Amino acid sequence: MKKLFLFLAIIASTTLFAQSTDDVILVQSLYGKSKGDIIKDYLNLPEPQATAFQAVYDNYEAERKALGQKKMQIINDYAINYDKITDEKADELAKNNLKNNVDFEKLLSKAYGKAKKAVGPINAAKFIQLEQYFQTTIRSAVQDEIPFIGELEKTKK
């Protein structure tokens, strides 16, 4: 029961979180700086590269946030249907989640191409590497709070 409460609380807070402030605040709470500041400090780009990169980054962030919203909708759908999941709903959720993951990877690839033109391959690779680290950390934290299908039923017995 405790895990269910935590799960629902995480879902509710994560949804509000994603809608209002995104995972930027989560990164800030973990690292003491905003995500943008961490990336800016890590890349340490001189002008005019810094300005060119900022345009790429801002575009990337707008698209990433939209994908994050879709991910939160998938998680919410899972939470709402968890105790009555059917084969059809499980299939729908899995397909939506996989598509979201593919879309995110496509976005990273596109951002890399644009960043490479703006700041060169090494700096673009550094950006992608750091972004993947952030996303993996965030995904792991969220996944740790979401029970597997059928997990809560096993703990009731």
mmCIF file with all atom_site columns, C-alpha atoms in Angstrom:
data_model
loop_
_atom_site.group_PDB
_atom_site.id
_atom_site.type_symbol
_atom_site.label_atom_id
_atom_site.label_alt_id
_atom_site.label_comp_id
_atom_site.label_asym_id
_atom_site.label_entity_id
_atom_site.label_seq_id
_atom_site.pdbx_PDB_ins_code
_atom_site.Cartn_x
_atom_site.Cartn_y
_atom_site.Cartn_z
_atom_site.occupancy
_atom_site.B_iso_or_equiv
_atom_site.pdbx_formal_charge
_atom_site.auth_seq_id
_atom_site.auth_comp_id
_atom_site.auth_asym_id
_atom_site.auth_atom_id
_atom_site.pdbx_PDB_model_num
ATOM 1   C CA . MET A 1 1   ? 0.000  0.000   0.000   1.00 0.00 ? 1   MET A CA 1
ATOM 2   C CA . LYS A 1 2   ? 2.866  2.335   0.806   1.00 0.00 ? 2   LYS A CA 1
ATOM 3   C CA . LYS A 1 3   ? 4.321  1.800   -2.664  1.00 0.00 ? 3   LYS A CA 1
ATOM 4   C CA . LEU A 1 4   ? 0.954  2.568   -4.272  1.00 0.00 ? 4   LEU A CA 1
ATOM 5   C CA . PHE A 1 5   ? 0.721  5.793   -2.303  1.00 0.00 ? 5   PHE A CA 1
ATOM 6   C CA . LEU A 1 6   ? 4.258  6.752   -3.328  1.00 0.00 ? 6   LEU A CA 1
ATOM 7   C CA . PHE A 1 7   ? 3.490  5.841   -6.919  1.00 0.00 ? 7   PHE A CA 1
ATOM 8   C CA . LEU A 1 8   ? 0.374  7.998   -7.060  1.00 0.00 ? 8   LEU A CA 1
ATOM 9   C CA . ALA A 1 9   ? 2.114  10.861  -5.274  1.00 0.00 ? 9   ALA A CA 1
ATOM 10  C CA . ILE A 1 10  ? 5.034  10.716  -7.706  1.00 0.00 ? 10  ILE A CA 1
ATOM 11  C CA . ILE A 1 11  ? 2.689  10.627  -10.666 1.00 0.00 ? 11  ILE A CA 1
ATOM 12  C CA . ALA A 1 12  ? 0.708  13.594  -9.404  1.00 0.00 ? 12  ALA A CA 1
ATOM 13  C CA . SER A 1 13  ? 3.764  15.648  -8.561  1.00 0.00 ? 13  SER A CA 1
ATOM 14  C CA . THR A 1 14  ? 5.606  14.659  -11.728 1.00 0.00 ? 14  THR A CA 1
ATOM 15  C CA . THR A 1 15  ? 2.658  15.647  -13.877 1.00 0.00 ? 15  THR A CA 1
ATOM 16  C CA . LEU A 1 16  ? 2.353  19.032  -12.226 1.00 0.00 ? 16  LEU A CA 1
ATOM 17  C CA . PHE A 1 17  ? 6.112  19.320  -12.359 1.00 0.00 ? 17  PHE A CA 1
ATOM 18  C CA . ALA A 1 18  ? 6.268  18.599  -16.076 1.00 0.00 ? 18  ALA A CA 1
ATOM 19  C CA . GLN A 1 19  ? 3.420  20.932  -16.890 1.00 0.00 ? 19  GLN A CA 1
ATOM 20  C CA . SER A 1 20  ? 4.774  23.890  -14.968 1.00 0.00 ? 20  SER A CA 1
ATOM 21  C CA . THR A 1 21  ? 8.536  23.695  -14.711 1.00 0.00 ? 21  THR A CA 1
ATOM 22  C CA . ASP A 1 22  ? 9.807  20.592  -16.428 1.00 0.00 ? 22  ASP A CA 1
ATOM 23  C CA . ASP A 1 23  ? 12.696 18.459  -15.245 1.00 0.00 ? 23  ASP A CA 1
ATOM 24  C CA . VAL A 1 24  ? 14.972 21.502  -15.177 1.00 0.00 ? 24  VAL A CA 1
ATOM 25  C CA . ILE A 1 25  ? 14.057 21.976  -11.508 1.00 0.00 ? 25  ILE A CA 1
ATOM 26  C CA . LEU A 1 26  ? 14.835 18.325  -10.803 1.00 0.00 ? 26  LEU A CA 1
ATOM 27  C CA . VAL A 1 27  ? 18.282 18.801  -12.301 1.00 0.00 ? 27  VAL A CA 1
ATOM 28  C CA . GLN A 1 28  ? 18.709 21.993  -10.311 1.00 0.00 ? 28  GLN A CA 1
ATOM 29  C CA . SER A 1 29  ? 17.747 20.238  -7.085  1.00 0.00 ? 29  SER A CA 1
ATOM 30  C CA . LEU A 1 30  ? 20.223 17.430  -7.801  1.00 0.00 ? 30  LEU A CA 1
ATOM 31  C CA . TYR A 1 31  ? 23.143 19.585  -8.949  1.00 0.00 ? 31  TYR A CA 1
ATOM 32  C CA . GLY A 1 32  ? 22.516 23.024  -7.443  1.00 0.00 ? 32  GLY A CA 1
ATOM 33  C CA . LYS A 1 33  ? 22.355 24.748  -10.843 1.00 0.00 ? 33  LYS A CA 1
ATOM 34  C CA . SER A 1 34  ? 19.922 24.950  -13.695 1.00 0.00 ? 34  SER A CA 1
ATOM 35  C CA . LYS A 1 35  ? 20.413 22.479  -16.503 1.00 0.00 ? 35  LYS A CA 1
ATOM 36  C CA . GLY A 1 36  ? 21.202 25.294  -18.932 1.00 0.00 ? 36  GLY A CA 1
ATOM 37  C CA . ASP A 1 37  ? 23.847 26.692  -16.583 1.00 0.00 ? 37  ASP A CA 1
ATOM 38  C CA . ILE A 1 38  ? 25.463 23.280  -16.140 1.00 0.00 ? 38  ILE A CA 1
ATOM 39  C CA . ILE A 1 39  ? 25.653 22.787  -19.901 1.00 0.00 ? 39  ILE A CA 1
ATOM 40  C CA . LYS A 1 40  ? 26.929 26.321  -20.447 1.00 0.00 ? 40  LYS A CA 1
ATOM 41  C CA . ASP A 1 41  ? 29.633 25.890  -17.774 1.00 0.00 ? 41  ASP A CA 1
ATOM 42  C CA . TYR A 1 42  ? 30.607 22.442  -19.050 1.00 0.00 ? 42  TYR A CA 1
ATOM 43  C CA . LEU A 1 43  ? 30.958 23.506  -22.677 1.00 0.00 ? 43  LEU A CA 1
ATOM 44  C CA . ASN A 1 44  ? 32.589 26.841  -21.761 1.00 0.00 ? 44  ASN A CA 1
ATOM 45  C CA . LEU A 1 45  ? 32.168 28.153  -25.298 1.00 0.00 ? 45  LEU A CA 1
ATOM 46  C CA . PRO A 1 46  ? 33.688 31.431  -26.446 1.00 0.00 ? 46  PRO A CA 1
ATOM 47  C CA . GLU A 1 47  ? 31.634 33.951  -28.381 1.00 0.00 ? 47  GLU A CA 1
ATOM 48  C CA . PRO A 1 48  ? 30.240 33.720  -31.045 1.00 0.00 ? 48  PRO A CA 1
ATOM 49  C CA . GLN A 1 49  ? 29.973 29.933  -30.508 1.00 0.00 ? 49  GLN A CA 1
ATOM 50  C CA . ALA A 1 50  ? 28.119 30.439  -27.231 1.00 0.00 ? 50  ALA A CA 1
ATOM 51  C CA . THR A 1 51  ? 25.412 32.468  -28.964 1.00 0.00 ? 51  THR A CA 1
ATOM 52  C CA . ALA A 1 52  ? 25.166 29.998  -31.845 1.00 0.00 ? 52  ALA A CA 1
ATOM 53  C CA . PHE A 1 53  ? 24.878 27.077  -29.422 1.00 0.00 ? 53  PHE A CA 1
ATOM 54  C CA . GLN A 1 54  ? 22.242 28.847  -27.331 1.00 0.00 ? 54  GLN A CA 1
ATOM 55  C CA . ALA A 1 55  ? 19.944 29.047  -30.352 1.00 0.00 ? 55  ALA A CA 1
ATOM 56  C CA . VAL A 1 56  ? 20.375 25.303  -30.993 1.00 0.00 ? 56  VAL A CA 1
ATOM 57  C CA . TYR A 1 57  ? 19.856 24.518  -27.303 1.00 0.00 ? 57  TYR A CA 1
ATOM 58  C CA . ASP A 1 58  ? 16.715 26.641  -26.982 1.00 0.00 ? 58  ASP A CA 1
ATOM 59  C CA . ASN A 1 59  ? 15.149 24.914  -29.988 1.00 0.00 ? 59  ASN A CA 1
ATOM 60  C CA . TYR A 1 60  ? 16.145 21.503  -28.644 1.00 0.00 ? 60  TYR A CA 1
ATOM 61  C CA . GLU A 1 61  ? 14.699 22.274  -25.203 1.00 0.00 ? 61  GLU A CA 1
ATOM 62  C CA . ALA A 1 62  ? 11.355 23.341  -26.663 1.00 0.00 ? 62  ALA A CA 1
ATOM 63  C CA . GLU A 1 63  ? 11.044 20.053  -28.565 1.00 0.00 ? 63  GLU A CA 1
ATOM 64  C CA . ARG A 1 64  ? 12.349 18.004  -25.619 1.00 0.00 ? 64  ARG A CA 1
ATOM 65  C CA . LYS A 1 65  ? 9.779  19.555  -23.299 1.00 0.00 ? 65  LYS A CA 1
ATOM 66  C CA . ALA A 1 66  ? 6.986  18.585  -25.698 1.00 0.00 ? 66  ALA A CA 1
ATOM 67  C CA . LEU A 1 67  ? 8.256  14.995  -25.696 1.00 0.00 ? 67  LEU A CA 1
ATOM 68  C CA . GLY A 1 68  ? 8.456  15.151  -21.902 1.00 0.00 ? 68  GLY A CA 1
ATOM 69  C CA . GLN A 1 69  ? 4.815  16.159  -21.789 1.00 0.00 ? 69  GLN A CA 1
ATOM 70  C CA . LYS A 1 70  ? 3.914  13.149  -23.933 1.00 0.00 ? 70  LYS A CA 1
ATOM 71  C CA . LYS A 1 71  ? 5.938  10.888  -21.621 1.00 0.00 ? 71  LYS A CA 1
ATOM 72  C CA . MET A 1 72  ? 4.060  12.232  -18.608 1.00 0.00 ? 72  MET A CA 1
ATOM 73  C CA . GLN A 1 73  ? 0.750  11.575  -20.378 1.00 0.00 ? 73  GLN A CA 1
ATOM 74  C CA . ILE A 1 74  ? 1.839  7.963   -20.932 1.00 0.00 ? 74  ILE A CA 1
ATOM 75  C CA . ILE A 1 75  ? 2.797  7.594   -17.264 1.00 0.00 ? 75  ILE A CA 1
ATOM 76  C CA . ASN A 1 76  ? -0.501 9.142   -16.182 1.00 0.00 ? 76  ASN A CA 1
ATOM 77  C CA . ASP A 1 77  ? -2.408 6.793   -18.473 1.00 0.00 ? 77  ASP A CA 1
ATOM 78  C CA . TYR A 1 78  ? -0.531 3.876   -16.895 1.00 0.00 ? 78  TYR A CA 1
ATOM 79  C CA . ALA A 1 79  ? -1.324 5.110   -13.371 1.00 0.00 ? 79  ALA A CA 1
ATOM 80  C CA . ILE A 1 80  ? -5.004 5.556   -14.165 1.00 0.00 ? 80  ILE A CA 1
ATOM 81  C CA . ASN A 1 81  ? -5.279 2.096   -15.723 1.00 0.00 ? 81  ASN A CA 1
ATOM 82  C CA . TYR A 1 82  ? -2.811 0.208   -13.520 1.00 0.00 ? 82  TYR A CA 1
ATOM 83  C CA . ASP A 1 83  ? -5.335 -1.766  -11.480 1.00 0.00 ? 83  ASP A CA 1
ATOM 84  C CA . LYS A 1 84  ? -7.452 -2.707  -14.497 1.00 0.00 ? 84  LYS A CA 1
ATOM 85  C CA . ILE A 1 85  ? -4.899 -3.046  -17.290 1.00 0.00 ? 85  ILE A CA 1
ATOM 86  C CA . THR A 1 86  ? -5.990 -5.103  -20.271 1.00 0.00 ? 86  THR A CA 1
ATOM 87  C CA . ASP A 1 87  ? -3.989 -6.631  -23.102 1.00 0.00 ? 87  ASP A CA 1
ATOM 88  C CA . GLU A 1 88  ? -5.110 -3.794  -25.362 1.00 0.00 ? 88  GLU A CA 1
ATOM 89  C CA . LYS A 1 89  ? -4.143 -1.052  -22.881 1.00 0.00 ? 89  LYS A CA 1
ATOM 90  C CA . ALA A 1 90  ? -0.784 -2.701  -22.146 1.00 0.00 ? 90  ALA A CA 1
ATOM 91  C CA . ASP A 1 91  ? -0.101 -2.861  -25.894 1.00 0.00 ? 91  ASP A CA 1
ATOM 92  C CA . GLU A 1 92  ? -1.105 0.781   -26.358 1.00 0.00 ? 92  GLU A CA 1
ATOM 93  C CA . LEU A 1 93  ? 1.053  1.947   -23.443 1.00 0.00 ? 93  LEU A CA 1
ATOM 94  C CA . ALA A 1 94  ? 4.076  -0.053  -24.587 1.00 0.00 ? 94  ALA A CA 1
ATOM 95  C CA . LYS A 1 95  ? 3.800  1.226   -28.168 1.00 0.00 ? 95  LYS A CA 1
ATOM 96  C CA . ASN A 1 96  ? 3.338  4.834   -27.028 1.00 0.00 ? 96  ASN A CA 1
ATOM 97  C CA . ASN A 1 97  ? 6.318  4.574   -24.688 1.00 0.00 ? 97  ASN A CA 1
ATOM 98  C CA . LEU A 1 98  ? 8.545  3.023   -27.361 1.00 0.00 ? 98  LEU A CA 1
ATOM 99  C CA . LYS A 1 99  ? 7.526  5.690   -29.884 1.00 0.00 ? 99  LYS A CA 1
ATOM 100 C CA . ASN A 1 100 ? 8.299  8.420   -27.363 1.00 0.00 ? 100 ASN A CA 1
ATOM 101 C CA . ASN A 1 101 ? 11.744 6.913   -26.752 1.00 0.00 ? 101 ASN A CA 1
ATOM 102 C CA . VAL A 1 102 ? 12.426 6.727   -30.512 1.00 0.00 ? 102 VAL A CA 1
ATOM 103 C CA . ASP A 1 103 ? 11.234 10.315  -30.968 1.00 0.00 ? 103 ASP A CA 1
ATOM 104 C CA . PHE A 1 104 ? 13.588 11.440  -28.218 1.00 0.00 ? 104 PHE A CA 1
ATOM 105 C CA . GLU A 1 105 ? 16.537 9.667   -29.852 1.00 0.00 ? 105 GLU A CA 1
ATOM 106 C CA . LYS A 1 106 ? 15.650 11.305  -33.183 1.00 0.00 ? 106 LYS A CA 1
ATOM 107 C CA . LEU A 1 107 ? 15.569 14.679  -31.441 1.00 0.00 ? 107 LEU A CA 1
ATOM 108 C CA . LEU A 1 108 ? 19.015 14.062  -29.947 1.00 0.00 ? 108 LEU A CA 1
ATOM 109 C CA . SER A 1 109 ? 20.352 13.132  -33.365 1.00 0.00 ? 109 SER A CA 1
ATOM 110 C CA . LYS A 1 110 ? 18.876 16.253  -34.930 1.00 0.00 ? 110 LYS A CA 1
ATOM 111 C CA . ALA A 1 111 ? 20.239 18.428  -32.107 1.00 0.00 ? 111 ALA A CA 1
ATOM 112 C CA . TYR A 1 112 ? 23.670 16.865  -32.524 1.00 0.00 ? 112 TYR A CA 1
ATOM 113 C CA . GLY A 1 113 ? 23.697 17.727  -36.236 1.00 0.00 ? 113 GLY A CA 1
ATOM 114 C CA . LYS A 1 114 ? 22.742 21.333  -35.556 1.00 0.00 ? 114 LYS A CA 1
ATOM 115 C CA . ALA A 1 115 ? 25.146 21.674  -32.624 1.00 0.00 ? 115 ALA A CA 1
ATOM 116 C CA . LYS A 1 116 ? 27.961 20.172  -34.696 1.00 0.00 ? 116 LYS A CA 1
ATOM 117 C CA . LYS A 1 117 ? 27.485 22.894  -37.313 1.00 0.00 ? 117 LYS A CA 1
ATOM 118 C CA . ALA A 1 118 ? 27.342 25.593  -34.631 1.00 0.00 ? 118 ALA A CA 1
ATOM 119 C CA . VAL A 1 119 ? 30.150 24.523  -32.271 1.00 0.00 ? 119 VAL A CA 1
ATOM 120 C CA . GLY A 1 120 ? 31.992 21.608  -33.871 1.00 0.00 ? 120 GLY A CA 1
ATOM 121 C CA . PRO A 1 121 ? 31.850 17.846  -33.331 1.00 0.00 ? 121 PRO A CA 1
ATOM 122 C CA . ILE A 1 122 ? 33.668 17.700  -29.975 1.00 0.00 ? 122 ILE A CA 1
ATOM 123 C CA . ASN A 1 123 ? 31.469 20.298  -28.293 1.00 0.00 ? 123 ASN A CA 1
ATOM 124 C CA . ALA A 1 124 ? 28.350 18.828  -29.883 1.00 0.00 ? 124 ALA A CA 1
ATOM 125 C CA . ALA A 1 125 ? 29.326 15.380  -28.603 1.00 0.00 ? 125 ALA A CA 1
ATOM 126 C CA . LYS A 1 126 ? 29.952 16.813  -25.141 1.00 0.00 ? 126 LYS A CA 1
ATOM 127 C CA . PHE A 1 127 ? 26.470 18.330  -25.166 1.00 0.00 ? 127 PHE A CA 1
ATOM 128 C CA . ILE A 1 128 ? 24.823 15.084  -26.259 1.00 0.00 ? 128 ILE A CA 1
ATOM 129 C CA . GLN A 1 129 ? 26.783 13.078  -23.707 1.00 0.00 ? 129 GLN A CA 1
ATOM 130 C CA . LEU A 1 130 ? 25.727 15.396  -20.875 1.00 0.00 ? 130 LEU A CA 1
ATOM 131 C CA . GLU A 1 131 ? 22.122 15.495  -22.083 1.00 0.00 ? 131 GLU A CA 1
ATOM 132 C CA . GLN A 1 132 ? 21.970 11.697  -22.202 1.00 0.00 ? 132 GLN A CA 1
ATOM 133 C CA . TYR A 1 133 ? 23.364 11.579  -18.680 1.00 0.00 ? 133 TYR A CA 1
ATOM 134 C CA . PHE A 1 134 ? 20.634 13.937  -17.441 1.00 0.00 ? 134 PHE A CA 1
ATOM 135 C CA . GLN A 1 135 ? 17.899 12.011  -19.218 1.00 0.00 ? 135 GLN A CA 1
ATOM 136 C CA . THR A 1 136 ? 19.148 8.644   -17.943 1.00 0.00 ? 136 THR A CA 1
ATOM 137 C CA . THR A 1 137 ? 19.289 9.965   -14.383 1.00 0.00 ? 137 THR A CA 1
ATOM 138 C CA . ILE A 1 138 ? 15.783 11.383  -14.596 1.00 0.00 ? 138 ILE A CA 1
ATOM 139 C CA . ARG A 1 139 ? 14.335 8.277   -16.266 1.00 0.00 ? 139 ARG A CA 1
ATOM 140 C CA . SER A 1 140 ? 15.917 6.087   -13.606 1.00 0.00 ? 140 SER A CA 1
ATOM 141 C CA . ALA A 1 141 ? 14.484 8.163   -10.760 1.00 0.00 ? 141 ALA A CA 1
ATOM 142 C CA . VAL A 1 142 ? 10.998 8.044   -12.271 1.00 0.00 ? 142 VAL A CA 1
ATOM 143 C CA . GLN A 1 143 ? 11.218 4.330   -13.138 1.00 0.00 ? 143 GLN A CA 1
ATOM 144 C CA . ASP A 1 144 ? 12.223 3.487   -9.575  1.00 0.00 ? 144 ASP A CA 1
ATOM 145 C CA . GLU A 1 145 ? 8.860  4.827   -8.398  1.00 0.00 ? 145 GLU A CA 1
ATOM 146 C CA . ILE A 1 146 ? 6.645  3.135   -10.978 1.00 0.00 ? 146 ILE A CA 1
ATOM 147 C CA . PRO A 1 147 ? 5.587  -0.405  -10.127 1.00 0.00 ? 147 PRO A CA 1
ATOM 148 C CA . PHE A 1 148 ? 5.820  -3.102  -12.754 1.00 0.00 ? 148 PHE A CA 1
ATOM 149 C CA . ILE A 1 149 ? 2.558  -4.462  -14.131 1.00 0.00 ? 149 ILE A CA 1
ATOM 150 C CA . GLY A 1 150 ? 1.139  -6.824  -11.512 1.00 0.00 ? 150 GLY A CA 1
ATOM 151 C CA . GLU A 1 151 ? 3.686  -5.858  -8.857  1.00 0.00 ? 151 GLU A CA 1
ATOM 152 C CA . LEU A 1 152 ? 1.163  -4.399  -6.428  1.00 0.00 ? 152 LEU A CA 1
ATOM 153 C CA . GLU A 1 153 ? -1.065 -7.463  -6.640  1.00 0.00 ? 153 GLU A CA 1
ATOM 154 C CA . LYS A 1 154 ? 1.868  -9.639  -5.523  1.00 0.00 ? 154 LYS A CA 1
ATOM 155 C CA . THR A 1 155 ? 2.477  -7.486  -2.443  1.00 0.00 ? 155 THR A CA 1
ATOM 156 C CA . LYS A 1 156 ? -1.192 -7.664  -1.373  1.00 0.00 ? 156 LYS A CA 1
ATOM 157 C CA . LYS A 1 157 ? -1.050 -11.446 -0.854  1.00 0.00 ? 157 LYS A CA 1
#
